[in-house]
Coordinates of C-alpha atoms and ligand atoms in Angstrom, one line a residue:
M249 CA 23.9 -15.4 0.7
R250 CA 23.8 -13.1 3.9
K251 CA 21.5 -13.6 6.3
Y252 CA 19.4 -10.0 7.5
N253 CA 17.8 -9.3 10.2
M254 CA 14.9 -7.4 10.0
A255 CA 12.3 -5.2 12.0
I256 CA 8.4 -5.0 11.5
V257 CA 6.8 -1.5 13.8
G258 CA 3.7 -2.1 14.0
A259 CA 3.2 -5.6 14.1
T260 CA 0.0 -5.7 15.5
G261 CA -1.8 -3.7 12.9
M262 CA -3.8 -4.6 10.0
V263 CA -1.1 -3.9 7.9
G264 CA 1.5 -5.1 10.0
R265 CA -0.4 -8.7 10.2
K266 CA -0.2 -9.0 6.7
F267 CA 3.5 -8.6 6.5
L268 CA 3.8 -11.4 8.8
Q269 CA 1.9 -13.3 6.2
V270 CA 3.6 -12.3 3.4
L271 CA 7.0 -12.6 5.1
E272 CA 6.2 -16.5 5.2
E273 CA 5.0 -17.0 2.3
R274 CA 8.1 -15.1 0.4
Q275 CA 10.7 -16.8 2.8
L276 CA 13.3 -13.6 2.6
P277 CA 16.8 -14.4 3.7
V278 CA 16.3 -13.3 7.1
E279 CA 17.7 -15.1 10.4
N280 CA 16.3 -12.6 12.9
Y281 CA 12.5 -10.7 13.2
Y282 CA 12.2 -8.4 15.8
L283 CA 8.2 -7.0 16.4
F284 CA 7.4 -3.9 17.4
A285 CA 4.0 -1.9 18.6
S286 CA 2.5 0.4 21.5
A287 CA 3.0 -0.1 25.0
R288 CA -0.3 -1.5 24.8
S289 CA 0.4 -4.8 23.2
A290 CA 4.1 -5.2 24.7
G291 CA 4.6 -8.6 25.9
K292 CA 2.0 -10.3 24.0
K293 CA 3.1 -13.1 21.9
V294 CA 3.0 -13.8 18.3
S295 CA 3.2 -17.2 16.4
F296 CA 5.3 -16.1 13.4
M297 CA 8.2 -18.3 11.4
G298 CA 7.2 -21.4 13.7
K299 CA 8.1 -19.9 17.0
D300 CA 6.7 -17.5 18.9
H301 CA 7.9 -13.7 19.0
V302 CA 7.4 -11.4 21.7
I303 CA 5.9 -7.9 20.9
E304 CA 8.3 -5.1 22.0
E305 CA 7.2 -1.4 22.9
L306 CA 8.6 1.0 20.2
T307 CA 11.0 2.9 21.9
E308 CA 14.1 5.5 20.9
T309 CA 16.3 2.9 21.9
C310 CA 14.4 -0.3 21.2
F311 CA 16.7 -1.0 17.9
D312 CA 19.9 -0.7 20.1
G313 CA 21.9 -3.9 20.0
K314 CA 20.0 -6.0 17.7
D315 CA 22.2 -5.1 14.3
I316 CA 18.8 -4.7 12.1
D317 CA 19.2 -4.4 8.2
I318 CA 15.8 -3.3 7.3
A319 CA 12.7 -2.1 8.9
L320 CA 9.0 -2.4 7.8
F321 CA 7.0 0.2 9.4
S322 CA 3.0 0.2 9.4
A323 CA 2.5 2.3 12.4
G324 CA 0.3 5.2 11.1
G325 CA 2.0 8.7 10.1
S326 CA 3.0 10.5 13.4
V327 CA 5.0 6.9 14.7
S328 CA 7.2 7.1 11.2
K329 CA 7.6 11.1 11.3
K330 CA 9.2 10.2 14.8
Y331 CA 10.7 6.7 14.7
A332 CA 11.8 6.3 10.7
P333 CA 14.5 8.9 11.3
I334 CA 15.8 7.6 14.7
A335 CA 16.2 4.0 13.0
A336 CA 17.9 4.9 10.2
S337 CA 20.4 7.0 12.2
K338 CA 21.0 3.5 13.7
G339 CA 22.2 2.1 10.1
I340 CA 19.0 0.5 9.4
V341 CA 17.0 1.3 5.9
V342 CA 13.4 1.9 6.9
I343 CA 10.4 0.9 4.1
D344 CA 7.4 2.9 5.7
N345 CA 4.1 2.7 4.4
S346 CA 2.5 5.5 6.0
S347 CA 2.2 8.6 4.0
A348 CA 4.8 10.7 6.6
W349 CA 7.4 10.6 4.1
R350 CA 6.1 10.0 0.7
M351 CA 6.5 13.5 -0.8
D352 CA 9.9 14.1 0.4
P353 CA 12.1 15.0 -2.2
Q354 CA 14.6 12.9 -0.5
V355 CA 12.8 9.6 -0.1
P356 CA 12.0 7.4 -3.1
L357 CA 8.4 6.0 -3.8
V358 CA 8.5 3.3 -4.9
V359 CA 6.3 0.2 -6.6
P360 CA 8.9 -2.5 -7.6
E361 CA 6.6 -3.3 -11.1
V362 CA 7.6 0.3 -12.1
N363 CA 10.4 2.4 -10.9
P364 CA 12.7 -0.4 -9.0
Q365 CA 16.1 1.8 -9.9
D366 CA 14.8 4.7 -7.5
I367 CA 15.4 2.1 -4.4
L368 CA 19.2 2.7 -5.2
K369 CA 18.7 6.6 -4.5
H370 CA 17.4 6.3 -0.5
K371 CA 19.1 7.8 2.5
G372 CA 17.9 5.4 4.9
I373 CA 13.9 5.8 4.5
I374 CA 11.9 4.4 1.2
S375 CA 8.2 4.9 0.9
N376 CA 5.3 2.5 0.1
P377 CA 3.1 4.7 -1.7
N378 CA -0.9 4.8 -0.8
C379 CA -2.8 1.7 -1.7
S380 CA -4.6 3.6 -4.3
T381 CA -1.9 4.7 -6.2
I382 CA -0.1 1.5 -6.1
Q383 CA -2.7 -0.7 -7.9
A384 CA -3.1 2.5 -10.4
V385 CA 0.9 2.9 -11.1
V386 CA 1.3 -0.8 -12.2
V387 CA -1.4 -0.7 -14.7
L388 CA -0.6 3.4 -15.9
K389 CA 3.1 2.8 -16.4
P390 CA 2.9 0.3 -19.5
L391 CA 0.4 2.4 -20.7
H392 CA 2.3 5.9 -20.0
D393 CA 5.7 4.0 -21.6
R394 CA 3.8 2.9 -24.9
Y395 CA 1.2 6.0 -25.5
G396 CA 2.1 9.0 -23.2
I397 CA -0.8 9.8 -20.7
K398 CA -1.6 13.4 -21.1
R399 CA -4.9 13.2 -18.2
I400 CA -5.8 10.5 -15.8
V401 CA -9.1 11.1 -13.6
Y402 CA -9.3 9.0 -10.9
S403 CA -12.8 7.3 -9.2
T404 CA -12.3 5.0 -6.4
Y405 CA -13.9 2.5 -4.1
Q406 CA -12.3 2.0 -1.3
A407 CA -12.2 -1.3 1.1
V408 CA -12.7 -0.6 5.1
S409 CA -9.4 -2.7 5.4
G410 CA -7.6 0.5 4.0
A411 CA -8.8 2.5 7.5
G412 CA -6.7 -0.2 9.5
M413 CA -8.3 -2.5 12.1
S414 CA -10.7 -0.1 13.4
G415 CA -12.4 0.6 9.7
Y416 CA -12.9 -2.8 9.5
S417 CA -14.6 -3.2 13.3
D418 CA -16.9 -0.5 11.9
L419 CA -18.5 -2.0 9.0
E420 CA -18.8 -5.1 11.1
R421 CA -20.7 -3.0 13.6
G422 CA -22.5 -1.4 11.3
I423 CA -24.5 -4.6 10.2
K424 CA -24.8 -5.7 13.5
G425 CA -26.6 -2.4 14.1
Y426 CA -24.3 -0.4 16.0
P427 CA -23.0 3.1 15.2
P428 CA -19.5 3.9 13.7
E429 CA -16.6 4.7 15.9
K430 CA -14.1 5.3 13.1
F431 CA -16.1 6.8 10.4
P432 CA -18.3 10.2 10.7
Y433 CA -21.1 8.1 9.6
P434 CA -22.6 4.6 9.3
I435 CA -20.5 2.6 6.4
F436 CA -22.9 -0.1 6.1
G437 CA -25.5 0.5 3.8
N438 CA -23.4 3.8 2.9
C439 CA -20.7 5.3 0.8
L440 CA -18.7 8.0 2.3
P441 CA -16.9 10.3 -0.4
H442 CA -14.4 11.5 2.6
I443 CA -10.9 9.4 2.7
D444 CA -8.4 11.3 4.9
V445 CA -8.8 14.9 6.1
F446 CA -10.3 17.9 3.8
L447 CA -8.0 20.5 2.5
D448 CA -8.5 24.1 1.7
N449 CA -8.5 23.1 -2.2
G450 CA -11.7 20.9 -1.1
Y451 CA -10.2 18.0 -2.3
T452 CA -9.4 15.3 0.5
K453 CA -5.6 14.5 1.1
E454 CA -6.0 10.7 -0.1
E455 CA -7.4 12.5 -3.2
M456 CA -3.9 14.7 -3.2
K457 CA -2.0 11.7 -2.4
M458 CA -3.1 10.1 -5.4
I459 CA -2.5 12.8 -7.8
E460 CA 0.9 13.9 -6.3
E461 CA 2.0 10.0 -5.7
T462 CA 1.6 9.2 -9.6
K463 CA 3.3 12.1 -10.9
K464 CA 6.3 11.4 -8.8
I465 CA 6.1 7.3 -9.3
L466 CA 5.7 7.6 -13.1
G467 CA 8.4 10.6 -12.7
D468 CA 6.3 12.9 -14.7
N469 CA 5.1 16.6 -13.5
S470 CA 2.9 17.7 -16.5
L471 CA 0.8 15.1 -15.9
R472 CA -2.9 16.5 -15.3
I473 CA -4.5 14.6 -12.6
T474 CA -7.8 14.7 -10.9
A475 CA -9.2 12.6 -8.4
T476 CA -12.6 11.6 -6.0
T477 CA -11.8 9.2 -3.4
V478 CA -14.8 7.1 -1.5
R479 CA -15.4 4.7 1.0
V480 CA -17.6 1.8 0.6
P481 CA -18.9 -1.0 2.6
V482 CA -16.5 -4.0 1.1
F483 CA -14.3 -5.4 3.6
N484 CA -11.0 -5.7 1.6
G485 CA -10.2 -4.9 -2.2
H486 CA -9.8 -1.5 -3.9
S487 CA -11.9 -0.7 -7.2
E488 CA -10.7 2.4 -9.2
S489 CA -12.5 3.7 -12.2
I490 CA -9.4 5.6 -14.3
N491 CA -10.3 7.0 -17.2
V492 CA -7.0 8.2 -19.4
E493 CA -6.3 10.4 -21.9
F494 CA -3.3 9.8 -24.0
K495 CA -0.8 12.0 -26.5
K496 CA -0.7 9.3 -28.9
D497 CA -3.5 7.2 -30.5
F498 CA -3.8 3.7 -29.9
D499 CA -5.3 0.5 -31.2
L500 CA -7.0 -1.1 -28.4
P501 CA -6.2 -4.8 -29.3
E502 CA -2.8 -3.9 -28.7
L503 CA -3.4 -1.8 -25.9
K504 CA -4.9 -5.0 -24.3
Q505 CA -1.9 -6.9 -25.2
V506 CA 0.4 -4.2 -23.5
L507 CA -1.6 -4.7 -20.7
E508 CA -1.3 -8.3 -20.7
N509 CA 2.3 -8.4 -21.0
A510 CA 3.0 -6.0 -18.2
P511 CA 4.5 -7.3 -15.2
G512 CA 2.5 -8.1 -11.8
V513 CA -1.3 -7.2 -14.1
V514 CA -3.5 -9.4 -15.0
V515 CA -6.3 -8.9 -17.5
V516 CA -9.8 -10.0 -16.8
D517 CA -12.0 -8.8 -19.5
D518 CA -14.7 -10.4 -21.4
P519 CA -18.4 -8.8 -21.2
G520 CA -19.8 -11.4 -23.3
S521 CA -19.7 -14.1 -20.2
N522 CA -19.6 -11.3 -17.1
K523 CA -16.0 -11.5 -16.9
Y524 CA -14.1 -8.2 -14.8
P525 CA -12.5 -7.6 -11.8
M526 CA -14.1 -7.5 -8.3
P527 CA -13.1 -7.2 -5.0
V528 CA -14.0 -10.8 -3.8
D529 CA -11.9 -12.3 -6.5
A530 CA -8.6 -9.7 -5.6
N531 CA -8.9 -10.9 -2.0
E532 CA -5.7 -12.3 -0.9
K533 CA -4.1 -12.1 -4.3
D534 CA -0.7 -10.0 -5.3
E535 CA -1.3 -9.1 -8.6
V536 CA -3.4 -6.1 -10.0
F537 CA -6.6 -7.1 -11.8
V538 CA -7.7 -4.6 -14.6
G539 CA -10.7 -5.1 -16.8
R540 CA -13.8 -2.9 -18.4
I541 CA -11.5 -2.1 -21.1
R542 CA -13.0 0.4 -23.6
R543 CA -12.4 3.6 -25.5
D544 CA -14.0 6.5 -24.3
E545 CA -15.5 7.7 -27.3
S546 CA -15.7 11.6 -26.1
V547 CA -12.2 12.3 -26.6
D548 CA -10.0 11.9 -29.5
S549 CA -7.7 9.1 -27.8
G550 CA -8.7 7.7 -24.4
V551 CA -9.7 5.0 -22.5
N552 CA -11.6 3.6 -19.5
L553 CA -10.1 0.9 -17.4
W554 CA -11.8 -1.0 -14.2
V555 CA -8.6 -1.9 -12.0
V556 CA -9.1 -3.9 -8.5
A557 CA -6.3 -4.8 -6.4
D558 CA -6.2 -6.3 -2.7
N559 CA -5.2 -3.0 -0.8
I560 CA -3.5 -5.0 1.8
R561 CA -1.3 -7.4 0.3
K562 CA -0.3 -5.3 -3.2
G563 CA -1.1 -2.0 -1.9
A564 CA 0.7 -2.3 1.5
A565 CA 2.5 -5.1 2.7
T566 CA 3.0 -7.4 -0.3
N567 CA 4.8 -3.9 -2.3
T568 CA 6.9 -3.3 0.8
V569 CA 8.1 -6.4 1.3
Q570 CA 8.8 -6.7 -2.8
I571 CA 11.0 -3.5 -1.7
A572 CA 12.9 -5.3 0.5
E573 CA 13.5 -8.2 -1.8
R574 CA 14.9 -5.6 -4.4
L575 CA 16.8 -4.3 -1.9
I576 CA 18.3 -7.3 -0.2
S577 CA 19.0 -8.6 -4.0
Y578 CA 20.9 -4.9 -5.1
W579 CA 22.8 -5.4 -1.6
E580 CA 24.0 -8.9 -2.9
N581 CA 24.5 -7.7 -6.2
E582 CA 27.0 -5.1 -5.0
Ligands
LIG86 P1 -1.1 -1.4 18.7 O1 -1.5 -2.7 18.4 O2 0.0 -1.6 20.5 O3 -2.0 -0.4 19.1 P2 -4.0 -0.4 12.8 O4 -4.0 1.0 11.9 O5 -4.4 -1.3 11.9 O6 -4.8 -0.1 13.6 O7 -2.6 -0.9 13.3 C1 -1.6 0.5 14.1 C2 -0.2 -0.5 13.9 O8 0.3 0.8 14.7 C3 -1.0 -1.4 15.1 O9 0.0 -2.0 15.1 C4 -0.2 -0.2 17.0 O10 0.3 -1.0 17.8 C5 0.8 0.4 16.2 N1 0.8 1.6 16.9 C6 0.3 2.7 16.8 N2 0.4 3.9 17.9 C7 2.0 3.1 18.0 C8 3.2 3.7 18.5 N3 2.7 5.0 19.4 N4 3.9 3.1 18.9 C9 4.3 2.0 18.2 N5 3.1 1.2 17.7 C10 1.9 2.4 17.5

């Protein structure tokens, strides 16, 4: 097998650090790693893969002369908007964790358990979906294939780690009695129905991301979807209540079986012994956990689900690394 060269852009951030951890665990066929961040971090050393790596400043020429094949980006939307096309123009395939390119029709939006085939359509940039969308579609895809989804109602309970290092430290600060720096209000002892900016239609951008990205990944624009996204005082692990209405009727034990057999899904659903998914159990796991599976008795054919995942792993770093693994395996089989 050929050995590849990989860049990590935003290597010092919440997701960037997790990239390094997941890459150490999964051991991709990579010969050289190059770590990039802002000028603030340039020159700092990071221990990774058993040796010290020096963080380099991200610049327009920083990729030159390194023969980089793949770049994992997680340094925010504006950095991706500017630097992903620069990297792509140098023959590097960018796998981008920001929202900058997700809805671009030229850019595949990929969850490997759901639409791996879309990776092959890339033109230099592949997008990693929003964390809340990823864990939802891993569970919804097998149900859509089997019963045909008509409508989805998302209500999320999202951890502070999803807002990066500064979101995480706002909860730590709040516990110590200090005022918030990242969020507009204290997050400790509170819930904020406000993730990303508000749009003209009254939804937040996070809510519209979930709605639009779900349609794109499942390849079905006819889906009717609404969402309310909420930041809660949990350090890590997003939870979602997902109400789904189907076109066809379903048998509940069979639906549970469909989920048991779905790739990347773990069913935790035993109310008799208080077993249901929780962020503390999903922490540091790569699977998506689903429980509280019950018929929605207010409609003809609907189900309620409670879906939990580690938003920094499956919702970001792991999904991105899994895309890189698939891309390499496609290259190897060309
Ligand atoms: P740095 O640590 O040097 O600021 P998070 O959202 O968890 O805070 O992470 C953001 C990541 O994006 C960090 O690695 C951060 O680097 C990086 N980053 C932010 N702005 C830039 C920029 N202008 N150029 C390169 N990297 C950036």
